[in-house]
Coordinates of C-alpha atoms and ligand atoms in Angstrom, one line a residue:
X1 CA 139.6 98.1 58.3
X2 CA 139.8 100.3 55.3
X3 CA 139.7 104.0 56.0
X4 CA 136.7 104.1 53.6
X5 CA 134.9 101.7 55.6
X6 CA 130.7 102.2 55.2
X7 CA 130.7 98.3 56.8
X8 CA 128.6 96.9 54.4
X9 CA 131.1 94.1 53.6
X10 CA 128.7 93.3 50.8
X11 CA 129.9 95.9 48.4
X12 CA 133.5 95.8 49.3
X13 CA 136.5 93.5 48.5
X14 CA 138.5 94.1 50.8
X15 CA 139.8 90.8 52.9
X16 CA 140.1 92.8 56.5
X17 CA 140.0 91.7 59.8
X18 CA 136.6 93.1 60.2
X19 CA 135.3 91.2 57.5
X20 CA 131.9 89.7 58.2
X21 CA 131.5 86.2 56.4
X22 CA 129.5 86.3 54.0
X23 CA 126.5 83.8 54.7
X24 CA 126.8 81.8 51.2
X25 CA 123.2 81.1 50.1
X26 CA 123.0 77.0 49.6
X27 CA 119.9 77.1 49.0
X28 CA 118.5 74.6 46.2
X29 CA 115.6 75.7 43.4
X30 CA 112.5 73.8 43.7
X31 CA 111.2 71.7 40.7
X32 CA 109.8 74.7 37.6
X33 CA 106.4 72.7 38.3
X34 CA 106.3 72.6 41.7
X35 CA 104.6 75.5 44.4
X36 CA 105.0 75.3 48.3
X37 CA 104.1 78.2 49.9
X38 CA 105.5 77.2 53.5
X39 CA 108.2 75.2 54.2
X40 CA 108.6 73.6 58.0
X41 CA 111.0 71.3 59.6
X42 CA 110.9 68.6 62.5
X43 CA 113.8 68.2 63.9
X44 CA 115.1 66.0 67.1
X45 CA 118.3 65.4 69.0
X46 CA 118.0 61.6 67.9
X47 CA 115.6 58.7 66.7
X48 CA 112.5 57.4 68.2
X49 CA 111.0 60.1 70.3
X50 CA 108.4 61.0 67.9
X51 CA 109.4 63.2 65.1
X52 CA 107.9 61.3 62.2
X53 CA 104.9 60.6 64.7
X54 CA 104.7 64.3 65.0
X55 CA 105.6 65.4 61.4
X56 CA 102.4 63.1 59.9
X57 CA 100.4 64.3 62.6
X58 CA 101.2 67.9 61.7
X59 CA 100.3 67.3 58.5
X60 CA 97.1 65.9 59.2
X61 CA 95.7 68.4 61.4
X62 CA 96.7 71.2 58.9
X63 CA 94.8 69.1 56.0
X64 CA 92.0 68.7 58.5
X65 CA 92.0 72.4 58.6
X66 CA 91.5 72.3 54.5
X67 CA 94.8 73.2 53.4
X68 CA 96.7 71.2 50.6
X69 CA 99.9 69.6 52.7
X70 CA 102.4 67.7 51.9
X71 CA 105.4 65.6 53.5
X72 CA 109.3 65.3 52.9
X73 CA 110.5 62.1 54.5
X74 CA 114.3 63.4 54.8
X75 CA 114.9 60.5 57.3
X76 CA 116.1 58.7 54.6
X77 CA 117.6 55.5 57.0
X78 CA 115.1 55.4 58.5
X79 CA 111.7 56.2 56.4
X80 CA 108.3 55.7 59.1
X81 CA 105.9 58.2 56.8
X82 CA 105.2 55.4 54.1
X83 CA 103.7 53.0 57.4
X84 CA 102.2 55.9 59.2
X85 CA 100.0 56.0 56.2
X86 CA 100.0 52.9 54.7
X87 CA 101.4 53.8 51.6
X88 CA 102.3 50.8 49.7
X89 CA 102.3 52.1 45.4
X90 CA 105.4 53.3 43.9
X91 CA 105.8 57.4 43.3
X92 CA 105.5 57.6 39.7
X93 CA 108.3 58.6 37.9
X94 CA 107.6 60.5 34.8
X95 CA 109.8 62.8 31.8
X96 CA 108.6 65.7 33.8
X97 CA 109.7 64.5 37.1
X98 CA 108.6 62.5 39.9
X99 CA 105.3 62.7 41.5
X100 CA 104.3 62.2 45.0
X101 CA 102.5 59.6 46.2
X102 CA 98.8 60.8 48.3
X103 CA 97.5 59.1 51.1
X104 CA 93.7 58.3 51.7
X105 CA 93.0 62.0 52.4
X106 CA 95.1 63.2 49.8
X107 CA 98.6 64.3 51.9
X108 CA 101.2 64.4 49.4
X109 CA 104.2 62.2 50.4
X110 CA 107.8 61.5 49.1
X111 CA 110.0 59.2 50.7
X112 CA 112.8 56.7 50.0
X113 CA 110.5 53.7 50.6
X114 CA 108.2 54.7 47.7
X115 CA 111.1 54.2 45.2
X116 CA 113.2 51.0 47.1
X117 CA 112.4 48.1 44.8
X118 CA 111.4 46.0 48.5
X119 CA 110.4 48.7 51.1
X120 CA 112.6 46.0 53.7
X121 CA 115.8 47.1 52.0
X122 CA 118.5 48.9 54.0
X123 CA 119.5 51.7 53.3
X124 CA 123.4 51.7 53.6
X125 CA 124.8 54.9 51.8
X126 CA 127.0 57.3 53.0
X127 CA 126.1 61.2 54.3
X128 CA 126.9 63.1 51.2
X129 CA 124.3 60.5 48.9
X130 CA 122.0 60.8 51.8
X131 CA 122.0 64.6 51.4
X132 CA 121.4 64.6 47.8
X133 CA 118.7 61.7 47.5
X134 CA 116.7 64.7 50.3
X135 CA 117.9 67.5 47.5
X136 CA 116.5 65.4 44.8
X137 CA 113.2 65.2 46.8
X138 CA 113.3 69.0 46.4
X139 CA 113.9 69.7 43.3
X140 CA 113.0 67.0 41.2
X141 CA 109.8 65.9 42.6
X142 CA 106.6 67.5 41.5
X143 CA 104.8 69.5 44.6
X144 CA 101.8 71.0 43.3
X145 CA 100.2 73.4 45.0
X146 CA 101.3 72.8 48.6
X147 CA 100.2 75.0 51.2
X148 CA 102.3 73.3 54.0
X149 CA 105.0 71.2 53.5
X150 CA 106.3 69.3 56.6
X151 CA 110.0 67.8 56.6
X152 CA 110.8 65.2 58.8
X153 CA 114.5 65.7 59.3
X154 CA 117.2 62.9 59.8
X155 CA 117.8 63.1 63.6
X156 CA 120.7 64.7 65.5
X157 CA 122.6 67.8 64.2
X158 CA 125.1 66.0 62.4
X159 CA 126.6 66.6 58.6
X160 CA 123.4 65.1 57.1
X161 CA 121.0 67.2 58.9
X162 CA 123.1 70.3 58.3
X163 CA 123.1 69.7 54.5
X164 CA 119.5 69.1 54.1
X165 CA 119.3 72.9 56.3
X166 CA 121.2 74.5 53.5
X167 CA 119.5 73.2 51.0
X168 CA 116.0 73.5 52.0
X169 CA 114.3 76.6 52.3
X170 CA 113.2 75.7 55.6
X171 CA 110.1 78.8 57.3
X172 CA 111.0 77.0 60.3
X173 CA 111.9 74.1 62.6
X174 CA 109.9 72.4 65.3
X175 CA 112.0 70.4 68.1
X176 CA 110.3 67.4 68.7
X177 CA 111.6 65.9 72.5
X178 CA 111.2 63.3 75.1
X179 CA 111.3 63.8 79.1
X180 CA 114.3 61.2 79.1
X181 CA 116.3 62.9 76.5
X182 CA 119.1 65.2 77.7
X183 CA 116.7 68.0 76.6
X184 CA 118.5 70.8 77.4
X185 CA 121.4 69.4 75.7
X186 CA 119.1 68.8 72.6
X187 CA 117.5 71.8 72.8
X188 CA 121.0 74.0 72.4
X189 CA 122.4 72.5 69.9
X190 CA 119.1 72.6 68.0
X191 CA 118.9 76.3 68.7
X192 CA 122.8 77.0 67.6
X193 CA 122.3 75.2 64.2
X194 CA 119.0 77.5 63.6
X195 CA 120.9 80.7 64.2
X196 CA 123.5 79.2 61.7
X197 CA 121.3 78.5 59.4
X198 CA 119.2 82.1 60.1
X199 CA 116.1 79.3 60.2
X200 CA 113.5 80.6 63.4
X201 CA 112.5 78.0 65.7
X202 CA 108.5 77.7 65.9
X203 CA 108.7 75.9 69.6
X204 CA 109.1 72.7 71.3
X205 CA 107.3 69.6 71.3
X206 CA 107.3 67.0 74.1
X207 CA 106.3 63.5 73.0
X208 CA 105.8 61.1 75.7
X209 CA 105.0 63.4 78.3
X210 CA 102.6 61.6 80.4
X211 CA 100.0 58.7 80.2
X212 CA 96.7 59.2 81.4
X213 CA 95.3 56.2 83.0
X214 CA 91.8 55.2 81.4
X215 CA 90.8 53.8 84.9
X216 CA 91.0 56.3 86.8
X217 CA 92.2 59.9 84.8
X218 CA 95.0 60.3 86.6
X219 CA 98.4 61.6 84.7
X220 CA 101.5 59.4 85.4
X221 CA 105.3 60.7 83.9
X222 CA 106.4 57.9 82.9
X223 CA 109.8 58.7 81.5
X224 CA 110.4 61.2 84.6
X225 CA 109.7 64.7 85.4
X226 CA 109.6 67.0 82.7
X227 CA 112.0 70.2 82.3
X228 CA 111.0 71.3 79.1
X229 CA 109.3 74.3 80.5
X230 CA 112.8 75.4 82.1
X231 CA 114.6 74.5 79.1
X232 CA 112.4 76.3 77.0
X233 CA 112.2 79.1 78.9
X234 CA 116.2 79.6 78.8
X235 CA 116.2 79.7 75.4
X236 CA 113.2 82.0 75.3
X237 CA 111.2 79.3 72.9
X238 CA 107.7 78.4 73.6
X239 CA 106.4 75.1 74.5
X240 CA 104.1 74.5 72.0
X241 CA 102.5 71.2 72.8
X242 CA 102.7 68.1 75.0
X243 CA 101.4 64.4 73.9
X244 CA 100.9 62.1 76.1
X245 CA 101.7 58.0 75.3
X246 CA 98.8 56.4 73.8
X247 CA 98.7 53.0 72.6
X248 CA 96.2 53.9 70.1
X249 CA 99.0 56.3 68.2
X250 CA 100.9 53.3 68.0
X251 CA 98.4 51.0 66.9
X252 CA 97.3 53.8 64.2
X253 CA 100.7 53.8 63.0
X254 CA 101.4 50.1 62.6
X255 CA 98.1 49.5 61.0
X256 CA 98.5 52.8 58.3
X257 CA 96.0 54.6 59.6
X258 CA 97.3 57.6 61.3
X259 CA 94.9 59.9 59.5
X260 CA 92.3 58.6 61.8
X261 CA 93.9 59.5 64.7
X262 CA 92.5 63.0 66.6
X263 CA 95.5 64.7 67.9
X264 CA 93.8 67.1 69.3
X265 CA 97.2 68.9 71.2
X266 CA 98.4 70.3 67.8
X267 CA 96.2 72.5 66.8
X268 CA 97.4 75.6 68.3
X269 CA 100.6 74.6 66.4
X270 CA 98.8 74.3 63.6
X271 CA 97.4 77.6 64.3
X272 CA 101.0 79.0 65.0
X273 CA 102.4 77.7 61.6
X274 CA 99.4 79.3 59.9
Ligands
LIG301 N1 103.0 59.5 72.0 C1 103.1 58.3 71.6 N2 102.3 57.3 72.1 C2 102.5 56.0 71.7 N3 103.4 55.6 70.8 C3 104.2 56.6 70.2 C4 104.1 57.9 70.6 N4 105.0 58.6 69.9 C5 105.7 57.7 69.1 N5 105.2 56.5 69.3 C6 105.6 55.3 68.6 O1 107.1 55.2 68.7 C7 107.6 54.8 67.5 C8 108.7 55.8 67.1 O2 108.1 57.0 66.7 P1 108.7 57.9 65.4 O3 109.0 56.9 64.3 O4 107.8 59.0 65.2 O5 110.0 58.4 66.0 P2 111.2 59.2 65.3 O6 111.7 60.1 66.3 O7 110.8 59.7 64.0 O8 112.3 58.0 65.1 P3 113.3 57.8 63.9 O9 114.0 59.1 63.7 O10 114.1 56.7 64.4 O11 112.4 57.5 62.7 C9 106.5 54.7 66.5 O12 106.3 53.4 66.2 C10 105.3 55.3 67.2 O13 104.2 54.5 67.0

């Protein structure tokens, strides 16, 4: 350490073993058109418990609520959004830029399978053209006037995830979960790559908690007991909603109607994000 030390390794060059690393600002400008005014992420530990379930959902509710939202379908292998909503057009591409496509209650959406020439096609391209197709759908679409934007984040917490953290300027993340994940396991990782990233976590969401029989009202676990409580607890989060299975989310989703569906368990998120 330099005798001169005021340890603001900002304004110094020295290469000393004190030397805090400087957290380098990846950051990527959104389109000169566009305006978002919040920016959050759903993230999970891996695929199919729920996050693009709980990303359109989020979305929903918050447009129910009368703000202008929008969605970033960063799962790029794996794009659910356009189905969710039964999205079918092509986003228009124009000299400006690209424009999202809106659904029937006019969510603004961007995802791969609005621009695949057959929305059936694989998509088979490695992380780092992965990473930029999501910067692209930062900086070169058009957002206009978004009040909420909701990113539904390739799962796990590898290097595609981790680029699409640096280069969006995420408000914050959302853990979407299951009771027969290793949640805890999930749940830290999740947390580590937030404090890298300097991104707060909003809170957990359990998918698939329970079902509640129509015969008889009763709530079954069906994937187990749950430990998010404990989990969340330990990593002094908050549990911020839990959704039980219902056949009708599924059936909403495979017919493109999703905006019909009442989910009535997020809207103290919704009220949280606000
Ligand atoms: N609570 C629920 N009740 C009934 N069906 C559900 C529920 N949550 C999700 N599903 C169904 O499970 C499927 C997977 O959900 P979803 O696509 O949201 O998962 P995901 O975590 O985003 O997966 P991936 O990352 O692989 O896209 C969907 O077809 C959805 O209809």
């Amino acid at each position: 350490m330099s005798e001169t030390c005021n340890l603001n390794c900002g304004s110094c060059s020295e290469d000393c073993a004190e030397r805090k690393a400087d957290p380098q600002d990846f950051r990527e400008e959104l389109h000169a058109m566009s305006s978002v005014k919040k920016v959050i992420g759903i993230v999970s530990g891996k695929g199919g418990v729920g996050k693009s379930l709980v990303t359109s959902l989020l979305a929903v509710t918050m447009n129910r609520m009368g703000y202008q939202s929008a969605i970033l379908d960063a799962d790029i292998t794996g794009p659910s959004i356009p189905k969710a909503f039964g999205l079918k057009g092509k986003a228009p591409v124009t000299e400006m830029g690209v424009m999202p496509v809106t659904t029937k209650t006019g969510i603004d959406v961007m995802s791969i399978n609005l621009l695949l020439e057959k929305e059936t096609d694989p998509v088979v391209w490695r992380g780092p053209i992965l990473a930029n197709t999501v910067k692209q759908f930062w900086q070169d679409v058009i957002w206009r006037d978004i009040d909420y934007m909701f990113v539904d984040m390739p799962p796990g917490t590898g290097d595609v995830p981790l680029t699409v953290f640096q280069s969006i300027a995420l408000d914050g993340i959302i853990v979407v979960t299951s009771p027969q994940e290793l949640v805890s396991m999930i749940v830290e990782k999740a947390v580590k790559m937030a404090e890298m990233m300097k991104v707060p976590i909003l809170g957990l969401v359990e998918n698939m908690s329970y079902f509640r029989c129509p015969d008889n009202g009763k709530e079954y676990q069906i994937f187990g007991e749950s430990h998010i409580e404990e989990v969340a607890a330990k990593h002094h989060l908050d549990v911020l909603a839990k959704m039980p299975i219902d056949p009708l989310i599924s059936e909403h989703c495979d017919r493109g109607s999703i905006e019909e569906y009442e989910a009535q368990w997020l809207y103290p998120v919704a009220r949280i994000i606000e």
